Each structure stands twice: as structure tokens, then as C-alpha cells.
Coordinates of C-alpha atoms in Angstrom, one line a residue:
M1 CA -168.6 -40.2 -102.7
V2 CA -165.6 -41.6 -104.5
A3 CA -165.6 -42.7 -108.2
H4 CA -164.4 -46.2 -108.7
V5 CA -165.4 -49.0 -111.0
P6 CA -164.7 -52.7 -111.0
D7 CA -161.3 -54.1 -111.9
T8 CA -162.4 -55.2 -115.3
A9 CA -161.7 -52.5 -117.8
T10 CA -163.2 -52.3 -121.3
P11 CA -160.7 -53.4 -124.0
P12 CA -159.1 -50.3 -125.6
A13 CA -160.2 -49.2 -129.0
A14 CA -157.7 -49.4 -131.8
G15 CA -155.5 -46.4 -132.5
P16 CA -154.9 -43.1 -130.7
R17 CA -157.9 -41.6 -128.9
H18 CA -158.7 -37.9 -128.9
L19 CA -160.1 -36.0 -126.0
A20 CA -163.8 -35.2 -126.2
Q21 CA -163.4 -31.9 -124.3
A22 CA -160.2 -29.9 -124.3
R23 CA -160.8 -26.2 -125.0
L24 CA -160.1 -25.3 -121.4
S25 CA -158.2 -27.3 -118.7
V26 CA -156.5 -26.7 -115.4
A27 CA -152.9 -27.8 -115.1
P28 CA -151.7 -30.5 -112.8
M29 CA -150.0 -28.7 -109.9
M30 CA -148.1 -30.5 -107.1
D31 CA -149.6 -29.9 -103.6
W32 CA -152.4 -27.9 -105.1
T33 CA -154.7 -29.8 -107.4
D34 CA -155.9 -32.3 -104.9
R35 CA -159.5 -33.6 -104.9
H36 CA -160.8 -30.7 -102.8
C37 CA -159.2 -28.2 -105.2
R38 CA -160.7 -30.0 -108.2
V39 CA -164.2 -30.0 -106.8
F40 CA -163.9 -26.2 -106.2
H41 CA -162.6 -25.7 -109.7
R42 CA -165.4 -27.8 -111.2
L43 CA -167.9 -25.4 -109.6
L44 CA -166.1 -22.5 -111.1
A45 CA -165.6 -24.1 -114.5
P46 CA -168.3 -26.7 -115.3
N47 CA -166.8 -27.3 -118.8
A48 CA -163.1 -27.4 -118.0
R49 CA -160.9 -30.5 -118.0
L50 CA -159.3 -31.1 -114.6
Y51 CA -156.0 -32.9 -113.8
T52 CA -154.6 -34.6 -110.7
E53 CA -151.3 -33.8 -109.2
M54 CA -148.6 -35.9 -110.7
V55 CA -148.5 -39.4 -109.2
H56 CA -145.6 -41.8 -109.8
A57 CA -146.6 -45.0 -111.5
N58 CA -145.0 -47.1 -108.8
A59 CA -147.1 -45.4 -106.2
V60 CA -150.3 -46.2 -108.1
V61 CA -149.3 -49.8 -108.4
L62 CA -148.1 -50.3 -104.9
G63 CA -149.5 -47.5 -102.8
D64 CA -152.8 -46.6 -101.1
R65 CA -155.0 -46.2 -104.1
E66 CA -157.9 -44.6 -102.2
R67 CA -155.7 -41.8 -101.0
L68 CA -153.9 -41.4 -104.3
L69 CA -156.7 -41.9 -106.8
G70 CA -160.0 -41.3 -105.1
F71 CA -162.1 -38.5 -106.5
D72 CA -165.6 -37.1 -106.4
P73 CA -167.8 -38.0 -109.5
V74 CA -168.5 -34.2 -109.9
E75 CA -165.0 -33.8 -111.1
H76 CA -165.5 -35.4 -114.5
P77 CA -163.9 -35.0 -117.0
V78 CA -160.8 -35.6 -114.9
A79 CA -157.4 -36.9 -115.9
L80 CA -154.8 -38.8 -114.0
Q81 CA -151.2 -37.5 -114.5
L82 CA -148.5 -40.1 -114.1
G83 CA -144.8 -39.8 -113.7
G84 CA -142.3 -42.5 -114.5
S85 CA -140.2 -44.0 -117.3
E86 CA -140.8 -47.7 -117.0
P87 CA -143.2 -48.9 -119.6
E88 CA -144.5 -51.9 -117.6
A89 CA -145.2 -49.8 -114.5
L90 CA -146.8 -47.0 -116.5
A91 CA -149.0 -49.6 -118.3
Q92 CA -150.2 -51.0 -115.0
A93 CA -150.8 -47.6 -113.5
A94 CA -152.7 -46.5 -116.7
R95 CA -154.9 -49.5 -116.5
I96 CA -155.6 -48.9 -112.8
G97 CA -156.4 -45.3 -113.5
A98 CA -158.9 -46.2 -116.1
E99 CA -160.5 -48.8 -113.7
W100 CA -160.8 -46.1 -111.1
G101 CA -162.9 -44.0 -113.6
Y102 CA -160.4 -41.4 -114.9
D103 CA -161.3 -40.0 -118.3
E104 CA -157.6 -39.6 -119.5
V105 CA -154.2 -40.7 -118.4
N106 CA -151.4 -38.1 -119.0
L107 CA -147.7 -38.8 -119.0
N108 CA -145.5 -36.0 -117.5
C109 CA -142.6 -35.1 -119.7
G110 CA -142.3 -31.5 -118.5
C111 CA -141.4 -31.3 -114.7
P112 CA -137.8 -30.1 -114.2
S113 CA -137.3 -30.7 -110.5
D114 CA -134.2 -32.4 -109.2
R115 CA -136.2 -35.2 -107.6
V116 CA -137.9 -36.0 -110.9
Q117 CA -134.6 -35.9 -112.8
A118 CA -133.1 -38.3 -110.3
G119 CA -135.9 -40.7 -111.1
R120 CA -135.3 -40.3 -114.8
F121 CA -138.8 -38.9 -115.6
G122 CA -140.4 -35.5 -116.2
A123 CA -138.6 -33.0 -118.5
C124 CA -135.5 -35.1 -119.0
L125 CA -137.6 -37.5 -121.0
M126 CA -137.6 -34.9 -123.8
R127 CA -134.2 -36.2 -124.6
E128 CA -135.4 -39.8 -124.9
P129 CA -138.3 -39.8 -127.4
S130 CA -137.9 -43.5 -128.1
L131 CA -138.4 -44.3 -124.4
V132 CA -141.4 -42.0 -124.2
A133 CA -142.9 -43.7 -127.3
E134 CA -142.3 -47.1 -125.6
C135 CA -144.1 -45.9 -122.5
V136 CA -147.0 -44.4 -124.4
A137 CA -147.4 -47.6 -126.5
A138 CA -147.6 -49.7 -123.3
M139 CA -150.0 -47.3 -121.6
A140 CA -152.3 -47.1 -124.7
A141 CA -152.4 -50.9 -125.0
A142 CA -153.4 -51.2 -121.3
S143 CA -155.9 -48.3 -121.1
P144 CA -159.3 -47.8 -122.7
V145 CA -159.1 -44.0 -122.2
P146 CA -157.0 -41.5 -124.1
V147 CA -153.3 -41.4 -123.3
T148 CA -151.8 -37.9 -123.6
V149 CA -148.4 -36.3 -123.0
K150 CA -147.6 -33.0 -121.3
C151 CA -144.2 -31.8 -122.5
R152 CA -141.9 -28.8 -122.9
L153 CA -140.4 -27.4 -126.1
G154 CA -137.1 -29.0 -125.2
V155 CA -134.5 -28.9 -122.4
D156 CA -131.5 -26.6 -121.7
D157 CA -130.1 -25.4 -125.1
D158 CA -132.5 -27.3 -127.3
H159 CA -133.5 -24.4 -129.6
E160 CA -134.3 -26.3 -132.9
Y161 CA -137.9 -26.6 -133.7
E162 CA -137.1 -29.8 -135.7
R163 CA -136.0 -31.6 -132.5
F164 CA -139.2 -30.8 -130.8
E165 CA -141.2 -31.8 -133.9
A166 CA -139.3 -35.1 -134.1
F167 CA -140.1 -35.8 -130.4
V168 CA -143.8 -35.3 -131.0
D169 CA -143.8 -37.4 -134.2
T170 CA -142.1 -40.3 -132.5
V171 CA -144.5 -40.2 -129.6
A172 CA -147.6 -39.7 -131.8
A173 CA -146.7 -42.8 -133.8
A174 CA -146.8 -44.8 -130.6
G175 CA -150.4 -43.9 -129.9
C176 CA -150.6 -40.4 -128.5
A177 CA -153.0 -38.0 -130.3
T178 CA -153.0 -35.1 -127.7
F179 CA -150.0 -33.0 -126.6
V180 CA -150.2 -30.4 -123.9
V181 CA -147.3 -28.1 -124.7
H182 CA -145.8 -25.9 -122.0
A183 CA -144.4 -23.4 -124.4
R184 CA -141.0 -23.0 -122.8
N185 CA -137.8 -25.0 -122.5
A186 CA -137.0 -26.6 -119.2
W187 CA -133.6 -25.9 -117.7
L188 CA -132.4 -29.0 -115.9
Q189 CA -129.5 -27.3 -114.1
G190 CA -129.4 -23.8 -112.5
L191 CA -133.1 -23.0 -112.3
S192 CA -135.6 -23.9 -109.6
P193 CA -139.0 -25.3 -110.6
K194 CA -140.5 -21.9 -109.9
E195 CA -137.9 -20.2 -112.1
N196 CA -138.5 -22.8 -114.8
R197 CA -142.1 -21.5 -115.0
E198 CA -141.0 -17.9 -115.4
V199 CA -137.4 -17.5 -116.8
P200 CA -137.2 -19.5 -120.1
P201 CA -139.0 -17.4 -122.7
L202 CA -142.4 -18.4 -124.0
R203 CA -142.6 -19.5 -127.6
Y204 CA -146.2 -20.0 -128.4
D205 CA -145.4 -20.0 -132.1
W206 CA -143.9 -23.5 -131.7
A207 CA -147.2 -24.9 -130.5
W208 CA -149.1 -23.0 -133.3
R209 CA -146.6 -24.3 -135.9
L210 CA -147.1 -27.9 -134.5
K211 CA -150.9 -27.7 -134.9
A212 CA -150.6 -26.2 -138.4
G213 CA -148.2 -28.9 -139.5
R214 CA -150.0 -31.8 -137.7
P215 CA -153.7 -30.9 -138.0
G216 CA -154.6 -34.5 -137.0
L217 CA -153.1 -34.0 -133.5
Q218 CA -154.8 -32.2 -130.6
V219 CA -152.5 -29.5 -129.4
L220 CA -153.1 -27.7 -126.1
V221 CA -150.9 -24.8 -125.0
N222 CA -149.8 -24.1 -121.5
G223 CA -147.7 -21.4 -119.9
G224 CA -148.3 -17.7 -119.0
I225 CA -152.0 -17.7 -119.8
A226 CA -153.7 -15.6 -117.2
T227 CA -156.6 -13.7 -118.8
V228 CA -159.7 -14.4 -120.9
E229 CA -158.2 -12.4 -123.8
Q230 CA -155.0 -14.4 -123.8
A231 CA -157.0 -17.7 -123.7
Q232 CA -159.2 -16.6 -126.6
A233 CA -156.2 -15.5 -128.6
Q234 CA -154.5 -18.9 -128.3
L235 CA -157.6 -20.7 -129.5
A236 CA -157.2 -19.1 -132.9
H237 CA -154.1 -21.3 -133.3
V238 CA -154.5 -24.4 -131.1
D239 CA -157.3 -26.7 -129.9
G240 CA -157.2 -25.8 -126.2
V241 CA -155.6 -23.8 -123.4
M242 CA -154.3 -25.1 -120.1
V243 CA -154.3 -22.6 -117.2
G244 CA -152.0 -23.2 -114.2
R245 CA -151.2 -20.8 -111.4
A246 CA -153.6 -18.1 -112.5
A247 CA -156.5 -20.5 -111.9
Y248 CA -155.2 -21.1 -108.4
H249 CA -154.1 -17.7 -107.2
D250 CA -157.1 -15.9 -108.9
P251 CA -159.8 -18.6 -109.2
Y252 CA -162.5 -16.2 -110.5
V253 CA -160.4 -15.9 -113.7
L254 CA -161.0 -19.6 -114.3
H255 CA -164.8 -19.0 -114.0
A256 CA -164.6 -16.1 -116.4
M257 CA -162.6 -18.2 -118.9
D258 CA -165.1 -21.0 -118.8
V259 CA -168.0 -18.6 -119.4
A260 CA -166.2 -16.9 -122.3
L261 CA -165.2 -20.1 -124.0
H262 CA -168.3 -22.2 -123.4
G263 CA -171.1 -19.7 -122.7
G264 CA -173.3 -19.0 -119.7
Q265 CA -173.5 -16.2 -117.2
L266 CA -170.9 -15.0 -114.8
R267 CA -171.9 -15.8 -111.2
P268 CA -171.0 -13.8 -108.1
R269 CA -168.1 -15.0 -106.1
D270 CA -170.1 -15.5 -103.0
E271 CA -172.7 -17.6 -104.8
L272 CA -170.0 -19.8 -106.3
L273 CA -168.4 -20.4 -102.9
R274 CA -171.7 -21.1 -101.2
A275 CA -172.3 -23.8 -103.9
L276 CA -169.3 -25.6 -102.3
R277 CA -171.1 -25.9 -98.9
P278 CA -172.7 -29.4 -99.3
Y279 CA -169.3 -30.8 -100.3
V280 CA -167.5 -29.1 -97.4
E281 CA -170.1 -30.3 -94.9
A282 CA -169.9 -33.8 -96.2
Q283 CA -166.1 -33.8 -95.9
L284 CA -166.3 -32.4 -92.4
A285 CA -168.6 -35.2 -91.5
R286 CA -166.0 -37.7 -92.7
G287 CA -163.4 -36.1 -90.5
V288 CA -161.6 -33.9 -93.0
E289 CA -160.4 -30.7 -91.4
L290 CA -161.7 -27.4 -92.9
K291 CA -158.2 -26.1 -93.5
H292 CA -157.5 -28.8 -96.1
I293 CA -160.4 -27.5 -98.2
V294 CA -160.5 -23.8 -97.8
R295 CA -156.8 -23.3 -98.5
H296 CA -157.8 -23.6 -102.1
V297 CA -160.4 -20.8 -102.1
L298 CA -158.2 -18.1 -100.5
G299 CA -157.7 -16.3 -103.8
L300 CA -161.4 -16.1 -104.8
F301 CA -161.6 -12.4 -103.9
H302 CA -158.2 -11.6 -105.3
G303 CA -158.0 -7.9 -106.1
Q304 CA -161.4 -7.2 -104.7
P305 CA -162.4 -5.0 -101.7
G306 CA -162.3 -7.1 -98.6
G307 CA -160.2 -9.7 -100.3
R308 CA -157.4 -9.4 -97.7
A309 CA -160.0 -9.7 -94.8
F310 CA -161.5 -12.8 -96.5
R311 CA -158.1 -14.5 -96.6
Q312 CA -157.3 -13.5 -93.0
V313 CA -160.5 -14.8 -91.6
L314 CA -160.0 -18.2 -93.3
S315 CA -156.3 -18.5 -92.7
E316 CA -156.5 -17.7 -89.0
G317 CA -159.6 -19.7 -88.3
A318 CA -159.6 -22.8 -90.5
H319 CA -156.8 -24.6 -88.5
R320 CA -158.8 -24.4 -85.2
E321 CA -160.4 -27.5 -83.9
G322 CA -164.1 -27.7 -84.8
A323 CA -163.9 -25.1 -87.5
G324 CA -166.9 -25.4 -89.8
W325 CA -169.0 -23.6 -92.5
E326 CA -169.8 -20.7 -90.2
L327 CA -166.2 -19.6 -90.6
V328 CA -166.7 -19.4 -94.4
E329 CA -169.7 -17.3 -93.8
R330 CA -167.7 -15.0 -91.6
A331 CA -165.1 -14.7 -94.3
L332 CA -167.8 -13.8 -96.8
Q333 CA -169.2 -11.1 -94.5
A334 CA -165.6 -9.7 -94.2
T335 CA -165.7 -9.0 -98.0
A336 CA -168.7 -6.7 -97.4
S337 CA -167.4 -5.0 -94.3
P338 CA -163.7 -5.7 -93.9
R339 CA -163.1 -3.1 -91.2
R340 CA -165.9 -4.5 -88.9
A341 CA -164.7 -8.1 -89.5
A342 CA -161.1 -7.2 -88.6
A343 CA -162.2 -5.5 -85.4

């Protein structure tokens, strides 16, 4: 089932709109946080806020919306992340996203890839706060759901907190009440996207300082958060934490964070995965190949006995024609008896 509502959106409320639920979220990650991944993450973290991969505004306006925007209702609350720098196109895309049922529309001002720079969006927009403000104002006027911004601390040699603060103030005045701060600079030349996630030093104190000085804003921090303890420590200073690759490579960490931050009981890994079975079988019945779904669960037994055998069974079998849920059960059996499964 895909969430979609009619093309008549509710008129937006006046003024910036805060997120109702933001203590824990999963970062938008290209080629990773597709609809299958998000359904799996929802099972792991019932209270987390989920984000799509970045979609360019022009693709939303002109492209295949079912392919780009379709999602399962279980994903709520789920946000659509947009890329772009043209206010009119972003406004149209934000309106369409709201009509499709998204709970939030987020503008990417943090991606440092060459392709993004060539299109004049992503992290390079940190140098154009007035343009970002114009985009946000247009999006907020067109959308009944909160419009948020994901940004860096700056680009290249921007090392003045006041420049970062001025960017936030300019954009906030245009109608953005929530900022997801990846607490590093982005280097637009000389570093790959992967290196941009690791090389520039983390400066969480800038996000903390922003929240202390602008208590009316919602400030979420992103970057390098990989344990329950790190997430809890951040929440002493900001409103929420956004977890990225840690949630993908070691998904059980996401489950542990959700339990720690929102309550509940830790569930066994096999129980969590078996809860995905109805979704998997429904997708298989629609013609989706198993490999497109189970690639997102490969890290569930990360660091556990049998974890390598689990990954091996799924990786080698999921691409075969006719692969179904029985392969997942075989992989789960491998975690209990990895030597026998390998044989």
C-alpha cells in the first residue's frame, strides 16, 4: 500500500511549524534510505523520524512520482528531502510532497558532491543564505507541513561561528523553525563525499551554542553519533539526534537508541526481522525482487556470532530468481549454526 492523498492540500498555517517528533531520526542517505529500508527502520525504531533519499525538486515536478515519492503508511512520520535552489520548483515540489502525505519537507544544504555543486545546491548553498531564505519562504508558503533545513557548519575555510549563526538567522526568518546540523564543515574541493563525512572535525559545540542562543528553534545534531551513550549525551544540549551510517551498517543500534530514548523493551534480532515478513511477501507478490529488500538488513547481526554467515546466505541467494522468505529463514538459522549453514 502506498500513501497518497488528493491534490488539494490544506492551506498552510501561519508562521514556521515545529516538528512534533524529533528526538531521534535517521538521516537521508543516497542509494540507501529507499522505501524498503525505511519500512525496516520503522520496525526497529517505532518512534524515530525517517527521511527519504534526496530527490531533486525538478524530478518531483516532472518525474515518475509513484517511483520517487511512493511510501508505505507504516513509515510515518516520514520526511521528504529535496535538493535544488530554484524557489518556484522547490515550492511546487514541497506542495506535491505534502499532497503525497509526507509529514515534513527538508531542504538539503549539506551535500558536498561534485554533481550537487554543479547544480548549485547542497552544501554550496551555505554561502548563499539569502537564496536559501527565498527557497524556504516559497516552500513554506506552498506546504502545510513543516519545512526544515539540513545544513553543515560552513564550507571550506568558514571557521567563524558568527557566519554560521547569520545563515541560520536569515533562513529562520523566512519560515524555518528546525535545523538539522551536520556538525562539520563541508569541503567543496579536494575531499570525496565519504571523506567529507569523516575528515572535517566534528564541532558539536556549535550546535549546542545555537540551541542555547536560539531556544525557540528546534536544533537536531548529526554526524558521528553511533552509540546510545553518544545520543543521550547530545540530548542534554539539543532537541534531537540524527543517526546516519551507524543505523545502516549496524541496524540494531537504531533499535537500542529508540528504546533508550523513548522507552520499551529490547527485542531479539530474529524477532525484529521476522516482523518484516508480511511486508516482504507483499512486495514479492508485486514483483519486487528479494535482493532489493534484504540488502538493507545485512548488518542486523553485525558483531554477533554467525553474523558473517547471515550476510553470506542473503548476499549469495537473494539475487537468484524466485528467492523468497525461506532464504531469510536460512540466514537466520545460520546465525545459530554458522558452520553447518556454510557447509
